[in-house]
GROMACS .gro file of C-alpha atoms in nm:
model
  227
    1MET     CA    1  17.605   7.271   1.133
    2LEU     CA    2  17.778   7.543   1.335
    3ILE     CA    3  17.594   7.847   1.194
    4GLU     CA    4  17.258   7.863   1.021
    5LEU     CA    5  17.055   8.166   0.923
    6LYS     CA    6  16.698   8.079   0.824
    7ASP     CA    7  16.499   8.346   0.638
    8VAL     CA    8  16.658   8.619   0.850
    9SER     CA    9  16.557   8.983   0.809
   10LYS     CA   10  16.674   9.287   1.003
   11ILE     CA   11  16.439   9.582   0.981
   12TYR     CA   12  16.509   9.934   1.104
   13ARG     CA   13  16.230  10.188   1.126
   14MET     CA   14  16.301  10.560   1.097
   15GLY     CA   15  15.969  10.733   1.144
   16LYS     CA   16  15.744  10.598   0.870
   17ILE     CA   17  16.035  10.464   0.666
   18GLU     CA   18  16.123  10.095   0.689
   19VAL     CA   19  16.477   9.990   0.598
   20ARG     CA   20  16.554   9.621   0.545
   21ALA     CA   21  16.925   9.591   0.620
   22LEU     CA   22  16.890   9.215   0.570
   23ASP     CA   23  16.609   9.076   0.358
   24ASN     CA   24  16.510   8.711   0.400
   25VAL     CA   25  16.866   8.577   0.414
   26SER     CA   26  16.948   8.208   0.455
   27LEU     CA   27  17.306   8.086   0.503
   28ALA     CA   28  17.476   7.778   0.648
   29ILE     CA   29  17.839   7.759   0.766
   30GLU     CA   30  17.989   7.430   0.876
   31GLU     CA   31  18.253   7.385   1.143
   32GLY     CA   32  18.601   7.432   0.996
   33GLU     CA   33  18.494   7.653   0.705
   34PHE     CA   34  18.674   7.970   0.596
   35VAL     CA   35  18.412   8.209   0.453
   36ALA     CA   36  18.418   8.566   0.326
   37ILE     CA   37  18.102   8.774   0.330
   38ILE     CA   38  18.168   9.036   0.066
   39GLY     CA   39  17.973   9.339  -0.042
   40PRO     CA   40  17.992   9.717  -0.090
   41SER     CA   41  17.922   9.971   0.181
   42GLY     CA   42  17.555   9.959   0.281
   43SER     CA   43  17.503   9.607   0.147
   44GLY     CA   44  17.407   9.460   0.485
   45LYS     CA   45  17.729   9.276   0.562
   46SER     CA   46  17.790   9.464   0.891
   47THR     CA   47  17.435   9.387   1.000
   48MET     CA   48  17.499   9.022   0.922
   49LEU     CA   49  17.819   9.037   1.131
   50ASN     CA   50  17.625   9.179   1.425
   51ILE     CA   51  17.373   8.896   1.406
   52LEU     CA   52  17.635   8.623   1.356
   53GLY     CA   53  17.830   8.766   1.651
   54CYS     CA   54  17.526   8.771   1.881
   55LEU     CA   55  17.555   9.148   1.904
   56ASP     CA   56  17.204   9.189   1.765
   57ALA     CA   57  16.900   8.970   1.704
   58PRO     CA   58  16.704   8.928   1.379
   59SER     CA   59  16.373   9.110   1.335
   60GLN     CA   60  16.241   8.799   1.158
   61GLY     CA   61  16.368   8.447   1.100
   62ASP     CA   62  16.597   8.226   1.305
   63TYR     CA   63  16.969   8.220   1.381
   64ILE     CA   64  17.087   7.878   1.496
   65PHE     CA   65  17.435   7.877   1.650
   66ASN     CA   66  17.581   7.543   1.753
   67GLY     CA   67  17.230   7.399   1.791
   68LYS     CA   68  17.086   7.694   1.989
   69ASN     CA   69  16.826   7.930   1.847
   70ILE     CA   70  16.986   8.266   1.927
   71SER     CA   71  16.674   8.450   1.810
   72LYS     CA   72  16.487   8.323   2.117
   73LEU     CA   73  16.748   8.414   2.380
   74HIS     CA   74  16.759   8.708   2.620
   75ASP     CA   75  17.042   8.963   2.603
   76ASN     CA   76  17.238   8.809   2.893
   77GLU     CA   77  17.216   8.464   2.733
   78MET     CA   78  17.340   8.607   2.404
   79ALA     CA   79  17.625   8.777   2.588
   80GLU     CA   80  17.733   8.449   2.747
   81ILE     CA   81  17.745   8.273   2.409
   82ARG     CA   82  17.927   8.570   2.257
   83ASN     CA   83  18.192   8.578   2.529
   84LYS     CA   84  18.259   8.204   2.533
   85ASN     CA   85  18.214   8.100   2.171
   86ILE     CA   86  18.295   8.393   1.942
   87GLY     CA   87  18.630   8.563   1.887
   88PHE     CA   88  18.619   8.909   1.729
   89VAL     CA   89  18.886   9.076   1.516
   90PHE     CA   90  18.811   9.440   1.435
   91GLN     CA   91  18.942   9.677   1.169
   92ASN     CA   92  19.041   9.929   1.438
   93PHE     CA   93  19.195   9.663   1.666
   94ASN     CA   94  19.010   9.783   1.983
   95LEU     CA   95  19.314   9.723   2.202
   96LEU     CA   96  19.340   9.895   2.539
   97PRO     CA   97  19.620  10.154   2.493
   98LYS     CA   98  19.754  10.147   2.849
   99LEU     CA   99  19.800   9.769   2.850
  100THR     CA  100  20.082   9.571   2.692
  101ALA     CA  101  20.020   9.315   2.418
  102LEU     CA  102  20.042   9.042   2.682
  103GLU     CA  103  19.793   9.216   2.913
  104ASN     CA  104  19.548   9.275   2.627
  105VAL     CA  105  19.549   8.903   2.542
  106GLU     CA  106  19.520   8.807   2.908
  107LEU     CA  107  19.200   9.010   2.961
  108PRO     CA  108  18.943   8.761   2.821
  109LEU     CA  109  19.119   8.481   3.009
  110ILE     CA  110  19.095   8.674   3.335
  111TYR     CA  111  18.727   8.752   3.273
  112GLY     CA  112  18.673   8.385   3.193
  113GLY     CA  113  18.799   8.284   3.538
  114GLU     CA  114  19.135   8.135   3.437
  115LYS     CA  115  19.395   8.101   3.714
  116PRO     CA  116  19.690   8.343   3.703
  117SER     CA  117  19.931   8.054   3.661
  118THR     CA  118  19.739   7.949   3.350
  119TYR     CA  119  19.638   8.271   3.177
  120ARG     CA  120  19.988   8.423   3.153
  121ARG     CA  121  20.136   8.109   3.000
  122LYS     CA  122  19.845   8.076   2.756
  123ALA     CA  123  19.863   8.443   2.651
  124ILE     CA  124  20.238   8.411   2.582
  125GLU     CA  125  20.176   8.098   2.372
  126LEU     CA  126  19.909   8.279   2.169
  127LEU     CA  127  20.133   8.578   2.100
  128LYS     CA  128  20.412   8.341   2.000
  129ALA     CA  129  20.170   8.167   1.760
  130VAL     CA  130  20.104   8.496   1.577
  131GLY     CA  131  20.473   8.584   1.559
  132LEU     CA  132  20.497   8.835   1.844
  133SER     CA  133  20.706   8.655   2.105
  134ASP     CA  134  20.953   8.948   2.104
  135ARG     CA  135  20.683   9.215   2.145
  136ILE     CA  136  20.475   9.086   2.437
  137HIS     CA  137  20.563   9.375   2.670
  138HIS     CA  138  20.504   9.648   2.412
  139LYS     CA  139  20.197   9.872   2.428
  140PRO     CA  140  19.982   9.926   2.117
  141THR     CA  141  20.144  10.264   2.037
  142GLU     CA  142  20.481  10.086   2.025
  143LEU     CA  143  20.356   9.837   1.765
  144SER     CA  144  20.291   9.870   1.394
  145SER     CA  145  19.935   9.835   1.264
  146GLY     CA  146  20.010   9.483   1.145
  147GLN     CA  147  20.149   9.389   1.486
  148GLN     CA  148  19.845   9.537   1.660
  149GLN     CA  149  19.620   9.323   1.443
  150ARG     CA  150  19.825   9.016   1.540
  151VAL     CA  151  19.758   9.101   1.906
  152THR     CA  152  19.388   9.130   1.824
  153ILE     CA  153  19.392   8.784   1.665
  154ALA     CA  154  19.573   8.637   1.966
  155ARG     CA  155  19.312   8.796   2.196
  156ALA     CA  156  19.030   8.655   1.981
  157LEU     CA  157  19.179   8.306   2.019
  158ALA     CA  158  19.218   8.330   2.397
  159THR     CA  159  18.889   8.162   2.490
  160ASP     CA  160  18.927   7.895   2.218
  161PRO     CA  161  18.609   8.016   2.042
  162SER     CA  162  18.394   7.810   1.807
  163VAL     CA  163  18.426   8.078   1.538
  164ILE     CA  164  18.637   8.387   1.466
  165LEU     CA  165  18.450   8.680   1.312
  166ALA     CA  166  18.679   8.934   1.146
  167ASP     CA  167  18.537   9.271   1.039
  168GLU     CA  168  18.749   9.422   0.757
  169PRO     CA  169  19.063   9.285   0.933
  170THR     CA  170  19.303   9.428   0.673
  171GLY     CA  171  19.120   9.759   0.624
  172ASN     CA  172  19.377   9.967   0.816
  173LEU     CA  173  19.684   9.777   0.698
  174ASP     CA  174  19.928   9.821   0.411
  175THR     CA  175  19.928   9.552   0.142
  176LYS     CA  176  20.223   9.355   0.286
  177SER     CA  177  20.076   9.350   0.639
  178GLY     CA  178  19.736   9.255   0.500
  179ILE     CA  179  19.883   8.955   0.319
  180GLU     CA  180  20.061   8.846   0.638
  181ILE     CA  181  19.740   8.871   0.841
  182MET     CA  182  19.552   8.662   0.584
  183LYS     CA  183  19.827   8.399   0.603
  184ILE     CA  184  19.767   8.378   0.979
  185PHE     CA  185  19.396   8.325   0.919
  186GLN     CA  186  19.471   8.059   0.658
  187LYS     CA  187  19.700   7.876   0.901
  188LEU     CA  188  19.438   7.891   1.176
  189ASN     CA  189  19.181   7.751   0.936
  190GLU     CA  190  19.418   7.468   0.838
  191GLU     CA  191  19.439   7.390   1.209
  192GLY     CA  192  19.059   7.357   1.219
  193LYS     CA  193  18.933   7.702   1.316
  194THR     CA  194  18.607   7.828   1.167
  195ILE     CA  195  18.664   8.179   1.032
  196VAL     CA  196  18.420   8.430   0.882
  197ILE     CA  197  18.561   8.749   0.732
  198ILE     CA  198  18.352   9.055   0.644
  199THR     CA  199  18.512   9.252   0.361
  200HIS     CA  200  18.451   9.473   0.060
  201ASP     CA  201  18.786   9.366  -0.091
  202LEU     CA  202  18.767   9.091  -0.352
  203SER     CA  203  19.137   9.008  -0.322
  204ILE     CA  204  19.092   8.943   0.052
  205ALA     CA  205  18.779   8.737  -0.012
  206ARG     CA  206  18.971   8.524  -0.261
  207SER     CA  207  19.212   8.424   0.019
  208THR     CA  208  18.926   8.231   0.184
  209LYS     CA  209  18.757   7.911   0.066
  210ARG     CA  210  18.405   8.041   0.002
  211MET     CA  211  18.266   8.380  -0.093
  212VAL     CA  212  17.913   8.489  -0.003
  213HIS     CA  213  17.824   8.802  -0.201
  214ILE     CA  214  17.566   9.032  -0.044
  215LYS     CA  215  17.391   9.330  -0.204
  216ASP     CA  216  17.096   9.538  -0.084
  217GLY     CA  217  17.046   9.303   0.211
  218LYS     CA  218  17.024   8.988  -0.001
  219ILE     CA  219  17.270   8.709  -0.080
  220VAL     CA  220  17.319   8.733  -0.456
  221ARG     CA  221  17.593   8.472  -0.501
  222ASN     CA  222  17.748   8.192  -0.296
  223GLU     CA  223  18.058   8.035  -0.449
  224LYS     CA  224  18.361   7.826  -0.361
  225VAL     CA  225  18.701   7.984  -0.417
  226GLU     CA  226  18.895   7.793  -0.680
  227GLY     CA  227  19.254   7.691  -0.613
   0.00000   0.00000   0.00000
């Protein structure tokens, strides 16, 4: 099992008020799955993303990632797992505006200690894989929103992560671009990548293979996508 949440709760305290953003959640995701975590605003799905991405730790319960209990690790240990094993795709792209598409994709490879002769070639291959071979020297402002999200996906793939976590990846895209981005995720999943998408959009969730519905911090339904 790649990902396993066991009776996980995340509790925030604001003065005397206790807010359970996640409430005793259990979830298992196997390697190679394509899962959507779907719910309205305030349902707890972003909190779940933060825990799955090793950006935050549970208040209670255990998070087992690739055999390691993340709940027991220190911040620097969580950061190492996050940097090496998790690729993030954000709604707002989070690209560095002064760098080209190629340079943005190269960054995690450089931080990971790749040799210059290796990281440039690999970054070009990744951009080619997402259909941007003719845009590698363009900066984010010279790219459409859909193209920027393709760069983000290429960057997420750079370290060959165990899982890609995508937070509302089509939220800032028009319908056509959103469909194209989902086709890229589907292709990556067919090639064996584990992908978890956080969304409030049922049509996006239906493009995956399993939908986990979350409401008020609890999983209320867990279903395979038909077809």
